[in-house]
mmCIF file with all atom_site columns, C-alpha atoms in Angstrom:
data_model
loop_
_atom_site.group_PDB
_atom_site.id
_atom_site.type_symbol
_atom_site.label_atom_id
_atom_site.label_alt_id
_atom_site.label_comp_id
_atom_site.label_asym_id
_atom_site.label_entity_id
_atom_site.label_seq_id
_atom_site.pdbx_PDB_ins_code
_atom_site.Cartn_x
_atom_site.Cartn_y
_atom_site.Cartn_z
_atom_site.occupancy
_atom_site.B_iso_or_equiv
_atom_site.pdbx_formal_charge
_atom_site.auth_seq_id
_atom_site.auth_comp_id
_atom_site.auth_asym_id
_atom_site.auth_atom_id
_atom_site.pdbx_PDB_model_num
ATOM 1   C CA . UNK A 1 1   ? -14.323 8.925  35.478 1.00 96.00 ? 1   UNK A CA 1
ATOM 2   C CA . UNK A 1 2   ? -15.200 12.191 33.766 1.00 97.00 ? 2   UNK A CA 1
ATOM 3   C CA . UNK A 1 3   ? -15.386 12.827 30.029 1.00 98.00 ? 3   UNK A CA 1
ATOM 4   C CA . UNK A 1 4   ? -15.026 16.512 29.153 1.00 98.00 ? 4   UNK A CA 1
ATOM 5   C CA . UNK A 1 5   ? -15.925 17.785 25.700 1.00 98.00 ? 5   UNK A CA 1
ATOM 6   C CA . UNK A 1 6   ? -15.357 21.306 24.400 1.00 98.00 ? 6   UNK A CA 1
ATOM 7   C CA . UNK A 1 7   ? -18.707 22.572 23.114 1.00 98.00 ? 7   UNK A CA 1
ATOM 8   C CA . UNK A 1 8   ? -18.937 23.452 19.408 1.00 96.00 ? 8   UNK A CA 1
ATOM 9   C CA . UNK A 1 9   ? -15.206 22.920 18.923 1.00 97.00 ? 9   UNK A CA 1
ATOM 10  C CA . UNK A 1 10  ? -15.549 22.332 15.175 1.00 96.00 ? 10  UNK A CA 1
ATOM 11  C CA . UNK A 1 11  ? -16.874 25.881 14.868 1.00 96.00 ? 11  UNK A CA 1
ATOM 12  C CA . UNK A 1 12  ? -13.710 27.182 16.557 1.00 96.00 ? 12  UNK A CA 1
ATOM 13  C CA . UNK A 1 13  ? -11.529 25.384 14.016 1.00 95.00 ? 13  UNK A CA 1
ATOM 14  C CA . UNK A 1 14  ? -13.758 26.455 11.121 1.00 96.00 ? 14  UNK A CA 1
ATOM 15  C CA . UNK A 1 15  ? -13.963 30.093 12.221 1.00 95.00 ? 15  UNK A CA 1
ATOM 16  C CA . UNK A 1 16  ? -10.542 30.763 13.715 1.00 95.00 ? 16  UNK A CA 1
ATOM 17  C CA . UNK A 1 17  ? -8.330  28.044 12.208 1.00 95.00 ? 17  UNK A CA 1
ATOM 18  C CA . UNK A 1 18  ? -6.786  24.820 13.466 1.00 95.00 ? 18  UNK A CA 1
ATOM 19  C CA . UNK A 1 19  ? -3.814  26.553 15.090 1.00 96.00 ? 19  UNK A CA 1
ATOM 20  C CA . UNK A 1 20  ? -6.197  28.545 17.268 1.00 96.00 ? 20  UNK A CA 1
ATOM 21  C CA . UNK A 1 21  ? -8.105  25.351 18.042 1.00 96.00 ? 21  UNK A CA 1
ATOM 22  C CA . UNK A 1 22  ? -4.827  23.718 19.073 1.00 96.00 ? 22  UNK A CA 1
ATOM 23  C CA . UNK A 1 23  ? -4.094  26.646 21.408 1.00 96.00 ? 23  UNK A CA 1
ATOM 24  C CA . UNK A 1 24  ? -7.539  26.229 22.981 1.00 97.00 ? 24  UNK A CA 1
ATOM 25  C CA . UNK A 1 25  ? -6.933  22.501 23.518 1.00 97.00 ? 25  UNK A CA 1
ATOM 26  C CA . UNK A 1 26  ? -3.527  23.170 25.101 1.00 97.00 ? 26  UNK A CA 1
ATOM 27  C CA . UNK A 1 27  ? -4.922  25.865 27.390 1.00 97.00 ? 27  UNK A CA 1
ATOM 28  C CA . UNK A 1 28  ? -7.772  23.640 28.582 1.00 97.00 ? 28  UNK A CA 1
ATOM 29  C CA . UNK A 1 29  ? -5.378  20.720 29.056 1.00 96.00 ? 29  UNK A CA 1
ATOM 30  C CA . UNK A 1 30  ? -3.056  22.879 31.148 1.00 96.00 ? 30  UNK A CA 1
ATOM 31  C CA . UNK A 1 31  ? -5.978  24.138 33.213 1.00 96.00 ? 31  UNK A CA 1
ATOM 32  C CA . UNK A 1 32  ? -7.014  20.531 33.894 1.00 96.00 ? 32  UNK A CA 1
ATOM 33  C CA . UNK A 1 33  ? -3.484  19.593 34.936 1.00 95.00 ? 33  UNK A CA 1
ATOM 34  C CA . UNK A 1 34  ? -3.401  22.490 37.424 1.00 95.00 ? 34  UNK A CA 1
ATOM 35  C CA . UNK A 1 35  ? -6.929  21.867 38.700 1.00 94.00 ? 35  UNK A CA 1
ATOM 36  C CA . UNK A 1 36  ? -6.637  18.231 39.735 1.00 93.00 ? 36  UNK A CA 1
ATOM 37  C CA . UNK A 1 37  ? -4.509  16.320 42.216 1.00 92.00 ? 37  UNK A CA 1
ATOM 38  C CA . UNK A 1 38  ? -1.284  14.616 41.222 1.00 90.00 ? 38  UNK A CA 1
ATOM 39  C CA . UNK A 1 39  ? -2.923  11.196 41.825 1.00 92.00 ? 39  UNK A CA 1
ATOM 40  C CA . UNK A 1 40  ? -5.664  11.898 39.275 1.00 94.00 ? 40  UNK A CA 1
ATOM 41  C CA . UNK A 1 41  ? -5.169  10.856 35.661 1.00 94.00 ? 41  UNK A CA 1
ATOM 42  C CA . UNK A 1 42  ? -5.777  13.488 33.005 1.00 95.00 ? 42  UNK A CA 1
ATOM 43  C CA . UNK A 1 43  ? -5.454  12.942 29.282 1.00 94.00 ? 43  UNK A CA 1
ATOM 44  C CA . UNK A 1 44  ? -6.746  14.000 25.930 1.00 94.00 ? 44  UNK A CA 1
ATOM 45  C CA . UNK A 1 45  ? -9.094  11.268 24.806 1.00 89.00 ? 45  UNK A CA 1
ATOM 46  C CA . UNK A 1 46  ? -9.181  12.406 21.193 1.00 86.00 ? 46  UNK A CA 1
ATOM 47  C CA . UNK A 1 47  ? -10.490 15.317 19.202 1.00 91.00 ? 47  UNK A CA 1
ATOM 48  C CA . UNK A 1 48  ? -11.854 17.806 21.691 1.00 96.00 ? 48  UNK A CA 1
ATOM 49  C CA . UNK A 1 49  ? -12.431 15.299 24.508 1.00 97.00 ? 49  UNK A CA 1
ATOM 50  C CA . UNK A 1 50  ? -10.486 14.866 27.716 1.00 97.00 ? 50  UNK A CA 1
ATOM 51  C CA . UNK A 1 51  ? -10.727 11.974 30.151 1.00 96.00 ? 51  UNK A CA 1
ATOM 52  C CA . UNK A 1 52  ? -10.131 12.432 33.873 1.00 97.00 ? 52  UNK A CA 1
ATOM 53  C CA . UNK A 1 53  ? -9.786  9.633  36.419 1.00 95.00 ? 53  UNK A CA 1
ATOM 54  C CA . UNK A 1 54  ? -10.607 10.976 39.889 1.00 94.00 ? 54  UNK A CA 1
ATOM 55  C CA . UNK A 1 55  ? -9.436  8.533  42.548 1.00 91.00 ? 55  UNK A CA 1
ATOM 56  C CA . UNK A 1 56  ? -11.240 8.266  45.905 1.00 91.00 ? 56  UNK A CA 1
ATOM 57  C CA . UNK A 1 57  ? -13.605 11.122 45.073 1.00 92.00 ? 57  UNK A CA 1
ATOM 58  C CA . UNK A 1 58  ? -17.346 10.665 45.449 1.00 92.00 ? 58  UNK A CA 1
ATOM 59  C CA . UNK A 1 59  ? -19.583 11.815 42.564 1.00 92.00 ? 59  UNK A CA 1
ATOM 60  C CA . UNK A 1 60  ? -20.980 14.870 44.402 1.00 93.00 ? 60  UNK A CA 1
ATOM 61  C CA . UNK A 1 61  ? -17.517 16.199 45.255 1.00 94.00 ? 61  UNK A CA 1
ATOM 62  C CA . UNK A 1 62  ? -16.257 15.405 41.742 1.00 95.00 ? 62  UNK A CA 1
ATOM 63  C CA . UNK A 1 63  ? -19.224 17.255 40.206 1.00 96.00 ? 63  UNK A CA 1
ATOM 64  C CA . UNK A 1 64  ? -18.551 20.256 42.425 1.00 95.00 ? 64  UNK A CA 1
ATOM 65  C CA . UNK A 1 65  ? -14.887 20.312 41.386 1.00 95.00 ? 65  UNK A CA 1
ATOM 66  C CA . UNK A 1 66  ? -15.782 19.880 37.713 1.00 97.00 ? 66  UNK A CA 1
ATOM 67  C CA . UNK A 1 67  ? -18.312 22.719 37.885 1.00 96.00 ? 67  UNK A CA 1
ATOM 68  C CA . UNK A 1 68  ? -15.563 24.972 39.255 1.00 96.00 ? 68  UNK A CA 1
ATOM 69  C CA . UNK A 1 69  ? -13.415 24.009 36.276 1.00 96.00 ? 69  UNK A CA 1
ATOM 70  C CA . UNK A 1 70  ? -16.272 24.720 33.856 1.00 97.00 ? 70  UNK A CA 1
ATOM 71  C CA . UNK A 1 71  ? -16.504 28.207 35.371 1.00 96.00 ? 71  UNK A CA 1
ATOM 72  C CA . UNK A 1 72  ? -12.767 28.731 34.853 1.00 96.00 ? 72  UNK A CA 1
ATOM 73  C CA . UNK A 1 73  ? -12.961 27.571 31.233 1.00 97.00 ? 73  UNK A CA 1
ATOM 74  C CA . UNK A 1 74  ? -16.022 29.739 30.595 1.00 97.00 ? 74  UNK A CA 1
ATOM 75  C CA . UNK A 1 75  ? -14.257 32.995 31.574 1.00 96.00 ? 75  UNK A CA 1
ATOM 76  C CA . UNK A 1 76  ? -10.944 32.287 29.848 1.00 96.00 ? 76  UNK A CA 1
ATOM 77  C CA . UNK A 1 77  ? -10.608 34.469 26.766 1.00 96.00 ? 77  UNK A CA 1
ATOM 78  C CA . UNK A 1 78  ? -8.927  33.350 23.580 1.00 96.00 ? 78  UNK A CA 1
ATOM 79  C CA . UNK A 1 79  ? -7.769  35.527 20.699 1.00 95.00 ? 79  UNK A CA 1
ATOM 80  C CA . UNK A 1 80  ? -7.900  34.504 17.041 1.00 94.00 ? 80  UNK A CA 1
ATOM 81  C CA . UNK A 1 81  ? -5.150  35.453 14.575 1.00 93.00 ? 81  UNK A CA 1
ATOM 82  C CA . UNK A 1 82  ? -7.546  38.158 13.311 1.00 92.00 ? 82  UNK A CA 1
ATOM 83  C CA . UNK A 1 83  ? -7.727  39.655 16.824 1.00 95.00 ? 83  UNK A CA 1
ATOM 84  C CA . UNK A 1 84  ? -11.235 38.407 17.637 1.00 94.00 ? 84  UNK A CA 1
ATOM 85  C CA . UNK A 1 85  ? -11.751 37.384 21.261 1.00 96.00 ? 85  UNK A CA 1
ATOM 86  C CA . UNK A 1 86  ? -13.939 34.405 22.090 1.00 97.00 ? 86  UNK A CA 1
ATOM 87  C CA . UNK A 1 87  ? -14.747 32.037 24.930 1.00 97.00 ? 87  UNK A CA 1
ATOM 88  C CA . UNK A 1 88  ? -15.420 28.320 25.045 1.00 97.00 ? 88  UNK A CA 1
ATOM 89  C CA . UNK A 1 89  ? -17.641 26.150 27.192 1.00 98.00 ? 89  UNK A CA 1
ATOM 90  C CA . UNK A 1 90  ? -17.343 22.540 28.238 1.00 97.00 ? 90  UNK A CA 1
ATOM 91  C CA . UNK A 1 91  ? -19.807 19.735 28.839 1.00 98.00 ? 91  UNK A CA 1
ATOM 92  C CA . UNK A 1 92  ? -18.995 16.891 31.227 1.00 98.00 ? 92  UNK A CA 1
ATOM 93  C CA . UNK A 1 93  ? -20.311 13.394 31.842 1.00 97.00 ? 93  UNK A CA 1
ATOM 94  C CA . UNK A 1 94  ? -19.363 11.710 35.120 1.00 97.00 ? 94  UNK A CA 1
ATOM 95  C CA . UNK A 1 95  ? -19.518 8.028  36.084 1.00 97.00 ? 95  UNK A CA 1
ATOM 96  C CA . UNK A 1 96  ? -18.629 6.394  39.416 1.00 96.00 ? 96  UNK A CA 1
ATOM 97  C CA . UNK A 1 97  ? -16.733 3.165  40.060 1.00 95.00 ? 97  UNK A CA 1
ATOM 98  C CA . UNK A 1 98  ? -17.967 0.526  40.868 1.00 94.00 ? 98  UNK A CA 1
ATOM 99  C CA . UNK A 1 99  ? -21.644 1.518  40.656 1.00 95.00 ? 99  UNK A CA 1
ATOM 100 C CA . UNK A 1 100 ? -21.555 2.534  36.985 1.00 96.00 ? 100 UNK A CA 1
ATOM 101 C CA . UNK A 1 101 ? -18.973 0.027  35.791 1.00 94.00 ? 101 UNK A CA 1
ATOM 102 C CA . UNK A 1 102 ? -16.163 -2.177 37.067 1.00 94.00 ? 102 UNK A CA 1
ATOM 103 C CA . UNK A 1 103 ? -13.826 -1.692 34.104 1.00 94.00 ? 103 UNK A CA 1
ATOM 104 C CA . UNK A 1 104 ? -12.724 1.364  32.138 1.00 91.00 ? 104 UNK A CA 1
ATOM 105 C CA . UNK A 1 105 ? -14.788 0.609  28.986 1.00 93.00 ? 105 UNK A CA 1
ATOM 106 C CA . UNK A 1 106 ? -18.007 0.374  31.036 1.00 95.00 ? 106 UNK A CA 1
ATOM 107 C CA . UNK A 1 107 ? -17.163 3.497  33.021 1.00 95.00 ? 107 UNK A CA 1
ATOM 108 C CA . UNK A 1 108 ? -16.365 5.364  29.825 1.00 95.00 ? 108 UNK A CA 1
ATOM 109 C CA . UNK A 1 109 ? -19.683 4.309  28.237 1.00 96.00 ? 109 UNK A CA 1
ATOM 110 C CA . UNK A 1 110 ? -21.552 5.531  31.323 1.00 97.00 ? 110 UNK A CA 1
ATOM 111 C CA . UNK A 1 111 ? -19.649 8.837  31.421 1.00 97.00 ? 111 UNK A CA 1
ATOM 112 C CA . UNK A 1 112 ? -20.181 9.261  27.673 1.00 96.00 ? 112 UNK A CA 1
ATOM 113 C CA . UNK A 1 113 ? -23.941 8.681  28.083 1.00 96.00 ? 113 UNK A CA 1
ATOM 114 C CA . UNK A 1 114 ? -23.980 11.360 30.815 1.00 97.00 ? 114 UNK A CA 1
ATOM 115 C CA . UNK A 1 115 ? -21.982 13.668 28.520 1.00 97.00 ? 115 UNK A CA 1
ATOM 116 C CA . UNK A 1 116 ? -24.603 13.176 25.824 1.00 96.00 ? 116 UNK A CA 1
ATOM 117 C CA . UNK A 1 117 ? -27.278 14.172 28.357 1.00 96.00 ? 117 UNK A CA 1
ATOM 118 C CA . UNK A 1 118 ? -25.300 17.298 29.274 1.00 96.00 ? 118 UNK A CA 1
ATOM 119 C CA . UNK A 1 119 ? -25.168 18.294 25.626 1.00 96.00 ? 119 UNK A CA 1
ATOM 120 C CA . UNK A 1 120 ? -28.861 17.550 25.081 1.00 95.00 ? 120 UNK A CA 1
ATOM 121 C CA . UNK A 1 121 ? -29.735 19.652 28.138 1.00 95.00 ? 121 UNK A CA 1
ATOM 122 C CA . UNK A 1 122 ? -28.028 22.746 26.740 1.00 96.00 ? 122 UNK A CA 1
ATOM 123 C CA . UNK A 1 123 ? -24.267 22.127 27.200 1.00 97.00 ? 123 UNK A CA 1
ATOM 124 C CA . UNK A 1 124 ? -21.867 23.870 29.604 1.00 97.00 ? 124 UNK A CA 1
ATOM 125 C CA . UNK A 1 125 ? -22.756 21.625 32.544 1.00 97.00 ? 125 UNK A CA 1
ATOM 126 C CA . UNK A 1 126 ? -21.846 18.474 34.468 1.00 97.00 ? 126 UNK A CA 1
ATOM 127 C CA . UNK A 1 127 ? -24.197 15.487 34.433 1.00 97.00 ? 127 UNK A CA 1
ATOM 128 C CA . UNK A 1 128 ? -23.684 12.513 36.755 1.00 97.00 ? 128 UNK A CA 1
ATOM 129 C CA . UNK A 1 129 ? -24.594 9.203  35.128 1.00 97.00 ? 129 UNK A CA 1
ATOM 130 C CA . UNK A 1 130 ? -27.881 7.712  36.297 1.00 92.00 ? 130 UNK A CA 1
ATOM 131 C CA . UNK A 1 131 ? -28.850 4.405  34.714 1.00 88.00 ? 131 UNK A CA 1
ATOM 132 C CA . UNK A 1 132 ? -32.530 5.049  35.516 1.00 85.00 ? 132 UNK A CA 1
ATOM 133 C CA . UNK A 1 133 ? -32.609 8.383  33.694 1.00 77.00 ? 133 UNK A CA 1
ATOM 134 C CA . UNK A 1 134 ? -31.114 6.752  30.597 1.00 64.00 ? 134 UNK A CA 1
ATOM 135 C CA . UNK A 1 135 ? -34.246 4.693  30.105 1.00 46.00 ? 135 UNK A CA 1
ATOM 136 C CA . UNK A 1 136 ? -36.635 7.571  30.837 1.00 42.00 ? 136 UNK A CA 1
ATOM 137 C CA . UNK A 1 137 ? -35.131 9.952  28.262 1.00 42.00 ? 137 UNK A CA 1
ATOM 138 C CA . UNK A 1 138 ? -37.671 10.986 25.688 1.00 43.00 ? 138 UNK A CA 1
ATOM 139 C CA . UNK A 1 139 ? -37.792 13.423 22.818 1.00 47.00 ? 139 UNK A CA 1
ATOM 140 C CA . UNK A 1 140 ? -40.272 16.262 22.706 1.00 50.00 ? 140 UNK A CA 1
ATOM 141 C CA . UNK A 1 141 ? -41.737 17.532 19.455 1.00 54.00 ? 141 UNK A CA 1
ATOM 142 C CA . UNK A 1 142 ? -42.816 21.154 19.435 1.00 58.00 ? 142 UNK A CA 1
ATOM 143 C CA . UNK A 1 143 ? -44.958 23.068 16.982 1.00 63.00 ? 143 UNK A CA 1
ATOM 144 C CA . UNK A 1 144 ? -45.216 26.868 17.127 1.00 63.00 ? 144 UNK A CA 1
ATOM 145 C CA . UNK A 1 145 ? -48.052 28.508 15.244 1.00 67.00 ? 145 UNK A CA 1
ATOM 146 C CA . UNK A 1 146 ? -47.946 32.296 15.184 1.00 65.00 ? 146 UNK A CA 1
ATOM 147 C CA . UNK A 1 147 ? -48.234 34.972 12.532 1.00 72.00 ? 147 UNK A CA 1
ATOM 148 C CA . UNK A 1 148 ? -45.629 37.180 14.247 1.00 71.00 ? 148 UNK A CA 1
ATOM 149 C CA . UNK A 1 149 ? -42.386 36.119 12.534 1.00 72.00 ? 149 UNK A CA 1
ATOM 150 C CA . UNK A 1 150 ? -40.125 37.751 15.138 1.00 69.00 ? 150 UNK A CA 1
ATOM 151 C CA . UNK A 1 151 ? -41.888 36.052 18.048 1.00 65.00 ? 151 UNK A CA 1
ATOM 152 C CA . UNK A 1 152 ? -41.896 32.720 16.214 1.00 65.00 ? 152 UNK A CA 1
ATOM 153 C CA . UNK A 1 153 ? -38.141 33.050 15.587 1.00 66.00 ? 153 UNK A CA 1
ATOM 154 C CA . UNK A 1 154 ? -37.474 33.764 19.276 1.00 65.00 ? 154 UNK A CA 1
ATOM 155 C CA . UNK A 1 155 ? -39.657 30.889 20.452 1.00 62.00 ? 155 UNK A CA 1
ATOM 156 C CA . UNK A 1 156 ? -38.233 28.402 17.990 1.00 62.00 ? 156 UNK A CA 1
ATOM 157 C CA . UNK A 1 157 ? -34.660 29.208 19.081 1.00 59.00 ? 157 UNK A CA 1
ATOM 158 C CA . UNK A 1 158 ? -35.325 28.682 22.799 1.00 53.00 ? 158 UNK A CA 1
ATOM 159 C CA . UNK A 1 159 ? -35.779 24.869 22.749 1.00 53.00 ? 159 UNK A CA 1
ATOM 160 C CA . UNK A 1 160 ? -32.729 24.452 20.481 1.00 48.00 ? 160 UNK A CA 1
ATOM 161 C CA . UNK A 1 161 ? -30.581 26.397 22.921 1.00 44.00 ? 161 UNK A CA 1
ATOM 162 C CA . UNK A 1 162 ? -31.750 24.239 25.805 1.00 42.00 ? 162 UNK A CA 1
ATOM 163 C CA . UNK A 1 163 ? -31.494 20.918 24.005 1.00 43.00 ? 163 UNK A CA 1
#
């Protein structure tokens, strides 16, 4: 089970309008329908999330396929009503039956936890759920002391961009 989330989707709606956001959702949904097999289940899970059920596919192969899709989404250009072009990225969490859960709610929770890790690690990537890494996750506090305001600005932005 994969949970796909369009990164910073609220900003798309806020900047370009809800109709443009709807066009982005439709385009990504159509891409997903073309990208997967007819036996796979693809649906909008709500908001800017999609859920994909990949039958008989091991996690490594699923991650490879999902990374190909992320690359396709990344290069697709969208145009706002004002004529501005923009791109979107997607983060994905992936969980495997039966190791990560025997029922859909458990699989979804595992995939959602992996999605959260993908977002924390900088977005625009696929993370395969690992129960062991969930317990090892820790937060890092960082203090930058420098009298060069430009350098401090650059350094303070780097950790935010990487989660």
